[in-house]
PDB file of C-alpha atoms in Angstrom:
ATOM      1  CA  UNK A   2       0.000   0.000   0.000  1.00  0.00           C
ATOM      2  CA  UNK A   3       1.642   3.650  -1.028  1.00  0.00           C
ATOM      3  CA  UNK A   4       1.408   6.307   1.500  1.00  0.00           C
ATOM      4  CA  UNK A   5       0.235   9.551   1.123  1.00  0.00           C
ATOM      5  CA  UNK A   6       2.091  12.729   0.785  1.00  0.00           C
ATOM      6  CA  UNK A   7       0.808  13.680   4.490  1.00  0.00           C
ATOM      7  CA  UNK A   8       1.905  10.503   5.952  1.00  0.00           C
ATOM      8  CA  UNK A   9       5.355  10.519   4.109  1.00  0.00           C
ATOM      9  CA  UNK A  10       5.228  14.199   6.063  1.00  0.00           C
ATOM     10  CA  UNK A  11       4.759  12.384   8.986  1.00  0.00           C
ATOM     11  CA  UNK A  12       6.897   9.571   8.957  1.00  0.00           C
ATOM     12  CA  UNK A  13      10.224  11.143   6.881  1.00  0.00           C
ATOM     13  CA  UNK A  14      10.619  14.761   6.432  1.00  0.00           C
ATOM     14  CA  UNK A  15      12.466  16.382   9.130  1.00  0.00           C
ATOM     15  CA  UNK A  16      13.408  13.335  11.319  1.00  0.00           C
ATOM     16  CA  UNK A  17      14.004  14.741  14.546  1.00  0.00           C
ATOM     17  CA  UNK A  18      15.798  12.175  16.821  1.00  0.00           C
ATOM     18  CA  UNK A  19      14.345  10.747  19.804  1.00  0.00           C
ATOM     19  CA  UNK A  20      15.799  10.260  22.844  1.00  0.00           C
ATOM     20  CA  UNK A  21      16.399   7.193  24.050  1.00  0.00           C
ATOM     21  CA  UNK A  22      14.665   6.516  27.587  1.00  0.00           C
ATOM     22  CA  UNK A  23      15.085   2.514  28.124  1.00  0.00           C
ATOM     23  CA  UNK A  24      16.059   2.094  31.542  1.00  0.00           C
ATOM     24  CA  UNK A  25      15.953   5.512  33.383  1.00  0.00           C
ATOM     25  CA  UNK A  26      14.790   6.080  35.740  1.00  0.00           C
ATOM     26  CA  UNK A  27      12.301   8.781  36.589  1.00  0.00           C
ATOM     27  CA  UNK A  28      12.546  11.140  39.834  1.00  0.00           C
ATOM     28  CA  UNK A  29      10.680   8.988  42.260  1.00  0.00           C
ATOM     29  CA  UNK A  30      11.840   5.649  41.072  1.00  0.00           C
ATOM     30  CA  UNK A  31      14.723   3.763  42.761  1.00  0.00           C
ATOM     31  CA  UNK A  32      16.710   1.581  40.892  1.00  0.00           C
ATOM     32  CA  UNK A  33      15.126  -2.090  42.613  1.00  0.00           C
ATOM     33  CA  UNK A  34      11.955  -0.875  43.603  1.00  0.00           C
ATOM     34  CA  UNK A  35       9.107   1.146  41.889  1.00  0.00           C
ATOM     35  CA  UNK A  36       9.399   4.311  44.039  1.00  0.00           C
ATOM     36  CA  UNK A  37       6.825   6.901  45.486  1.00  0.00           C
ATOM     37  CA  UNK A  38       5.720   8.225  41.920  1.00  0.00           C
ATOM     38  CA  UNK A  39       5.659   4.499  40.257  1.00  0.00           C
ATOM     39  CA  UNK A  40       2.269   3.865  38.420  1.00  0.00           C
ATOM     40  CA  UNK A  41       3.653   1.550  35.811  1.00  0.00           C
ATOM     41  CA  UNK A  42       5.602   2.148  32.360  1.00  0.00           C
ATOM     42  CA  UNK A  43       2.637   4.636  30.744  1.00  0.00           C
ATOM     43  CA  UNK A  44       2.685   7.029  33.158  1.00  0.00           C
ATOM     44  CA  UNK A  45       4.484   9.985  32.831  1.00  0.00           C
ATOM     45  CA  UNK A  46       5.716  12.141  35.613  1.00  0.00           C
ATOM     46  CA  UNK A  47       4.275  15.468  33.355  1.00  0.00           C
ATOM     47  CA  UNK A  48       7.967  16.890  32.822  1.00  0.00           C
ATOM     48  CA  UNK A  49       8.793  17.811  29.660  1.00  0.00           C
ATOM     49  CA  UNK A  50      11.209  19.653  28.512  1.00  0.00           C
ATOM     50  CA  UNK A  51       9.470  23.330  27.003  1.00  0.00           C
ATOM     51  CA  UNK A  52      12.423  22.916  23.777  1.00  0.00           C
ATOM     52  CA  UNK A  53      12.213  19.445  22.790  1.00  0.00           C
ATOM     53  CA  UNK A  54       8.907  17.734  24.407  1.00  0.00           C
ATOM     54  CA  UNK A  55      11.055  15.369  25.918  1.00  0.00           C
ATOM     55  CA  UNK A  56      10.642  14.331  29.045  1.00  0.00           C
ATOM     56  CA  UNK A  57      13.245  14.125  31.914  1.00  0.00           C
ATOM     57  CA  UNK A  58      14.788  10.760  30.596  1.00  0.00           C
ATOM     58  CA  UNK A  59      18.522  11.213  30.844  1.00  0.00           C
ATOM     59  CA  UNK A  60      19.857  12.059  34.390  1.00  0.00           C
ATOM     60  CA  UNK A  61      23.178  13.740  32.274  1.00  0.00           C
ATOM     61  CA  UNK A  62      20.782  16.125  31.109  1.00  0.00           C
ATOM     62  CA  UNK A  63      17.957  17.283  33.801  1.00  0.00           C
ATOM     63  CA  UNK A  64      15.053  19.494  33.121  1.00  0.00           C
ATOM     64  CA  UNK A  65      15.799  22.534  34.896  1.00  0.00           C
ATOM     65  CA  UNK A  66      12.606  24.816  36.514  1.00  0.00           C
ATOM     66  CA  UNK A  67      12.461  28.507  36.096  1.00  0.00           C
ATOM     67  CA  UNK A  68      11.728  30.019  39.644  1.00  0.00           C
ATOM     68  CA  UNK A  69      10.091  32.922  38.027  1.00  0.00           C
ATOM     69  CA  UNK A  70       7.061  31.060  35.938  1.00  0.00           C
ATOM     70  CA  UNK A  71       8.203  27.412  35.956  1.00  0.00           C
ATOM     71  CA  UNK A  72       9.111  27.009  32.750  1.00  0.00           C
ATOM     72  CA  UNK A  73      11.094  23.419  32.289  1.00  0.00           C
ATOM     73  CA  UNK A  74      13.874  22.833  29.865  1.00  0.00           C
ATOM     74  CA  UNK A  75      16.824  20.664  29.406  1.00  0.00           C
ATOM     75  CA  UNK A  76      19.893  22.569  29.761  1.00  0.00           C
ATOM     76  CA  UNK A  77      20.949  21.589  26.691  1.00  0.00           C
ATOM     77  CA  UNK A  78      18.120  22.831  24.833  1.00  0.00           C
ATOM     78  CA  UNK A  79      18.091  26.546  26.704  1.00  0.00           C
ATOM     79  CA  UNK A  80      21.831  26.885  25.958  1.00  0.00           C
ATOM     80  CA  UNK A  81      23.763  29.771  27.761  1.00  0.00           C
ATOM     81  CA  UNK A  82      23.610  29.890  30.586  1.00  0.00           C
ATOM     82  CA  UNK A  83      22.718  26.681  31.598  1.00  0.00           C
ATOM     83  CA  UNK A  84      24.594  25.080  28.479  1.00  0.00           C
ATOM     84  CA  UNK A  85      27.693  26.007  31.216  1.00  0.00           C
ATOM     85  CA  UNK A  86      26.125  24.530  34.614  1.00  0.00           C
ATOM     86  CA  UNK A  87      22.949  24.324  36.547  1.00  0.00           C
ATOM     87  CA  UNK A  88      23.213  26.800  39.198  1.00  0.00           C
ATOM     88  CA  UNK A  89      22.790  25.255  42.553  1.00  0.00           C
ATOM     89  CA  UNK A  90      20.459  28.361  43.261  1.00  0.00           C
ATOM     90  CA  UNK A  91      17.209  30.050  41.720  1.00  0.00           C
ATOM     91  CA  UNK A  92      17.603  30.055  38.204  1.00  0.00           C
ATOM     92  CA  UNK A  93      15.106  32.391  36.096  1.00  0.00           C
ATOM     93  CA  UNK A  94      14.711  32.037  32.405  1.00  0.00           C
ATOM     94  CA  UNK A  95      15.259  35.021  30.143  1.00  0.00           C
ATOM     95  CA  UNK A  96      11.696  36.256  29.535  1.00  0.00           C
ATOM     96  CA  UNK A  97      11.866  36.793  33.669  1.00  0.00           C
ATOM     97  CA  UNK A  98      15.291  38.112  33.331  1.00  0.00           C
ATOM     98  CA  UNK A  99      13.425  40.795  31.087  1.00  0.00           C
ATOM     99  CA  UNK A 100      10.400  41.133  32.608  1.00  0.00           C
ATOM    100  CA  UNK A 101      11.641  41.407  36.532  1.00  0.00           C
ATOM    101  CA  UNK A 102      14.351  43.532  35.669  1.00  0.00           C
ATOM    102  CA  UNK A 103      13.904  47.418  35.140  1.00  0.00           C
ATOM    103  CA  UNK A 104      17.724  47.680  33.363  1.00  0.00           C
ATOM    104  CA  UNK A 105      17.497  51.195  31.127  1.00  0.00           C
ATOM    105  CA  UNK A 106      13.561  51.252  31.428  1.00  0.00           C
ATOM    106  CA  UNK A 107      13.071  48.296  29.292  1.00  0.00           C
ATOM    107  CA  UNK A 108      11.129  45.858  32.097  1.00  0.00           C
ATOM    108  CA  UNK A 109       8.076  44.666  30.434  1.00  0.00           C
ATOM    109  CA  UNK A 110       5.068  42.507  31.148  1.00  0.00           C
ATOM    110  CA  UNK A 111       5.586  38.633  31.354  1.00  0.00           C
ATOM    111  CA  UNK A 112       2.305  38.568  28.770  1.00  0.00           C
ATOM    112  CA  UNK A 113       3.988  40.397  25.920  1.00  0.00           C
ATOM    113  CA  UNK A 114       6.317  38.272  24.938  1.00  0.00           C
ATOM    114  CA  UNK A 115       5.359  36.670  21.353  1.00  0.00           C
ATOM    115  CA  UNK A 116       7.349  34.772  19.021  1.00  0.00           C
ATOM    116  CA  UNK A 117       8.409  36.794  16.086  1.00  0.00           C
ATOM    117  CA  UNK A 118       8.293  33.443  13.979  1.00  0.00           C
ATOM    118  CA  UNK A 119       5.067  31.812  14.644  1.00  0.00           C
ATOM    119  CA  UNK A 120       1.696  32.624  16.278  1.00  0.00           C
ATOM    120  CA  UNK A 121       2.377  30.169  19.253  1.00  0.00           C
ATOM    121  CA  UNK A 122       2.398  31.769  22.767  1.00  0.00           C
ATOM    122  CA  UNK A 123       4.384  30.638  25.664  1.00  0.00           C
ATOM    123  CA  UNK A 124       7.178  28.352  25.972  1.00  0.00           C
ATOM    124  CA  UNK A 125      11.080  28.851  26.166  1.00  0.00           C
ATOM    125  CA  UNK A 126      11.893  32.243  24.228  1.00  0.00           C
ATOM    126  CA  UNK A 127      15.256  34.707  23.721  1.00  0.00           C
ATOM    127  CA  UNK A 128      15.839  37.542  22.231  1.00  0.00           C
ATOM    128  CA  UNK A 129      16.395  38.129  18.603  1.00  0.00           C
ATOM    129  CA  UNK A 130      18.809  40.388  17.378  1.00  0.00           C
ATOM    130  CA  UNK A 131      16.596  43.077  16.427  1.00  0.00           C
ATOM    131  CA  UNK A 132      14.686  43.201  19.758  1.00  0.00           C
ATOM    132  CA  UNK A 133      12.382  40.804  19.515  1.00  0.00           C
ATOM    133  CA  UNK A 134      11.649  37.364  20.726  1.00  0.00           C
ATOM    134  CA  UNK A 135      11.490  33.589  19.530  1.00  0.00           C
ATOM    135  CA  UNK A 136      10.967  30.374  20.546  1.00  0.00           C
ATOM    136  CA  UNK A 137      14.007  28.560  20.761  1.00  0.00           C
ATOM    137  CA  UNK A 138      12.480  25.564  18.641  1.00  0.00           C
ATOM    138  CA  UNK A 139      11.431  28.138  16.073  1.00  0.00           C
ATOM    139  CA  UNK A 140      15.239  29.808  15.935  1.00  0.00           C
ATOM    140  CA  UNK A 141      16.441  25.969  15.713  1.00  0.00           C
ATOM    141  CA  UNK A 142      14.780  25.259  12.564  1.00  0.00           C
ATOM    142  CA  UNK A 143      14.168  28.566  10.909  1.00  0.00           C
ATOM    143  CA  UNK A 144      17.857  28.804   9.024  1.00  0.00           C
ATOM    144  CA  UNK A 145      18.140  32.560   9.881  1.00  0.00           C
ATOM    145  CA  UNK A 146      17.472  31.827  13.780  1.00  0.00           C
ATOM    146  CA  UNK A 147      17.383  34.878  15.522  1.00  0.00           C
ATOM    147  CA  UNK A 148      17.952  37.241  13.044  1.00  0.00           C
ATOM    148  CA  UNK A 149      14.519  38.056  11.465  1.00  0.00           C
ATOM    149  CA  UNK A 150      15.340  40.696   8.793  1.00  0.00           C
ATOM    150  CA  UNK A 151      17.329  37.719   6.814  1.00  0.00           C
ATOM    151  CA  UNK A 152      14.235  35.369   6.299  1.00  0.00           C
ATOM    152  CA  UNK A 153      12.704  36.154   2.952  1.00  0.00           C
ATOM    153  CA  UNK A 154      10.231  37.855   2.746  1.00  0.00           C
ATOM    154  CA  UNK A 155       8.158  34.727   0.665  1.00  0.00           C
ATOM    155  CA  UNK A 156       8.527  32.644   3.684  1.00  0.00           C
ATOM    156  CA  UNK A 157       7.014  34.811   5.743  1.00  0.00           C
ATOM    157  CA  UNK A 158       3.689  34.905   3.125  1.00  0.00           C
ATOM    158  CA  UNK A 159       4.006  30.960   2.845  1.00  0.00           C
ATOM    159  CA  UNK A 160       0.860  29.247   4.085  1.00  0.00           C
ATOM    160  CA  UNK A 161       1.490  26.987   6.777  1.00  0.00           C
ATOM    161  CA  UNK A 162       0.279  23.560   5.470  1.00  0.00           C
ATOM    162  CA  UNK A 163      -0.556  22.067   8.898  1.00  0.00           C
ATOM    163  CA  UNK A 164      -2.884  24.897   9.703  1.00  0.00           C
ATOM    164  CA  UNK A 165      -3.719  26.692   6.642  1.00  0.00           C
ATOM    165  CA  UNK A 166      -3.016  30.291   7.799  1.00  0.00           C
ATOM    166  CA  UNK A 167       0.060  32.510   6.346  1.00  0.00           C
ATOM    167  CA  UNK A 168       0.895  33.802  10.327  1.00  0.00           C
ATOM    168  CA  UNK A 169       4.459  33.916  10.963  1.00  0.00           C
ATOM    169  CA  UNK A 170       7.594  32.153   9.253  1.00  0.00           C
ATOM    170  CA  UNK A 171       7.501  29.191   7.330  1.00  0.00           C
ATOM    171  CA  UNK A 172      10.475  26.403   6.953  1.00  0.00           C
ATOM    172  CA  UNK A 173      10.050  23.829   3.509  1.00  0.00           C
ATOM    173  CA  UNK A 174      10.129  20.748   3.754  1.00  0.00           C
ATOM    174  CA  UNK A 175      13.200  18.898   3.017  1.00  0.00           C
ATOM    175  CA  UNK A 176      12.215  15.892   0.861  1.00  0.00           C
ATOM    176  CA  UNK A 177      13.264  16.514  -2.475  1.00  0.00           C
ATOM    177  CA  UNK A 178      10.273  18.034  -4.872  1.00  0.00           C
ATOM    178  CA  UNK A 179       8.058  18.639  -2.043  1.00  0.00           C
ATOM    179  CA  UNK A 180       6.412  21.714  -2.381  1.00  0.00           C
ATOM    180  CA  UNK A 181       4.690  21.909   1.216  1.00  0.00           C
ATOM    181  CA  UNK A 182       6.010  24.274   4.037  1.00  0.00           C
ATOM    182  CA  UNK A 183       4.674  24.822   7.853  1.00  0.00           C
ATOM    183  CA  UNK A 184       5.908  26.620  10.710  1.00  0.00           C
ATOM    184  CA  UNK A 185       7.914  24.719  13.510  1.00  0.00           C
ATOM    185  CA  UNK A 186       5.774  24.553  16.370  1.00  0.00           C
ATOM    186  CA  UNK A 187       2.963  23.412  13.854  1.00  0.00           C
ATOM    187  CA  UNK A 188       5.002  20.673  12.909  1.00  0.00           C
ATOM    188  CA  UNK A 189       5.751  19.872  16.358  1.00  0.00           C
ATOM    189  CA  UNK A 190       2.176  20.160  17.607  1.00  0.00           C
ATOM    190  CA  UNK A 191       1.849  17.597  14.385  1.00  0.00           C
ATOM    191  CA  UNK A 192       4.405  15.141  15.373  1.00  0.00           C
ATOM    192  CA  UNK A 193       5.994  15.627  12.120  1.00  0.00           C
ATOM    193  CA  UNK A 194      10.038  14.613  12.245  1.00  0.00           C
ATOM    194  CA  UNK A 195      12.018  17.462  13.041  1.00  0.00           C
ATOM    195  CA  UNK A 196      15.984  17.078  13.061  1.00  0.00           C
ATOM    196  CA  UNK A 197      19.110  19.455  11.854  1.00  0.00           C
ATOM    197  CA  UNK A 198      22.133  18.917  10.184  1.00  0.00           C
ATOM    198  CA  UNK A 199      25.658  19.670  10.080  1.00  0.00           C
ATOM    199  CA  UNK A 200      26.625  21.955   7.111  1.00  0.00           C
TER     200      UNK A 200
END
């Protein structure tokens, strides 16, 4: 049986690799014994990392908490500062950085931060380097990342094919002659396969 064009979508355009999470363990589970929080294997403990929807599988890499609004991320994902260390203190993500701090007048409202690539609100955000803000999923993917003036101008008309609306910045697929585009957290939302490459 052929598949369609949507399920090809689904299955093979932008393979994002998963993590693997055979054999960890999750925060209330002890090694020999189930633990407080163990309901069996298809529960989930509801931590997932804000970047990659991953939950907290690999103890190398712990989902950190933003004191501020309790936004959880893998320090890997958020990049500087935590990229360097988890700080064995309060830690507050950058939109609380901005929004708690008064530095040259520029404090603003936790509520008004948008993405400047797609329609989505929420989530784990930084600035871009014309002021503005973007998901750090949406900066992954979108080739220009946080430098909005470089995406052309046509992909920022492009309809998104996942939810038929032109709002925000559009990435094509990858498979070769495929003429559909949609923007990240669409695709995401989707469960389409997301991954990037070297070079």
């Amino acid at each position: 049986m052929e598949k369609s064009a949507e399920e090809v979508h689904t299955v093979k355009a932008f393979g994002w690799a998963a993590r693997d999470h055979s054999g960890v363990l999750s925060p209330f589970e002890t090694e020999k014994s189930g633990g407080v929080g163990d309901h069996g294997d298809d529960d989930d403990d509801g931590i997932e990392c804000a970047v990659c929807e991953c939950t907290d599988g690999d103890p190398s890499d712990t989902i950190v908490f933003c004191d501020g609004c309790d936004l959880m991320v893998h320090s890997t994902c958020y990049g500087s500062p935590l990229i360097n260390g988890v700080p064995g203190g309060d830690w507050f993500c950058t939109q609380c950085l901005a929004s708690q701090s008064p530095k040259n007048g520029n404090a603003k409202p936790f509520s008004c931060f948008s993405c400047c690539l797609c329609p989505v609100t929420g989530g784990a955000m930084k600035p871009t380097k014309d002021g503005r803000w973007a998901h750090i999923v949406c900066a992954l993917f979108v080739r220009e990342g946080v430098d909005c003036p470089e995406v052309p101008h046509r992909r920022w008309e492009q309809s998104c094919y996942v939810c038929s609306t032109a709002s925000g910045c559009a990435i094509d697929c990858s498979e070769l002659r495929c003429p559909l585009s949609f923007r990240v957290t669409c695709g995401l939302k989707e469960h389409l396969v997301l991954s990037t490459e070297k070079g």
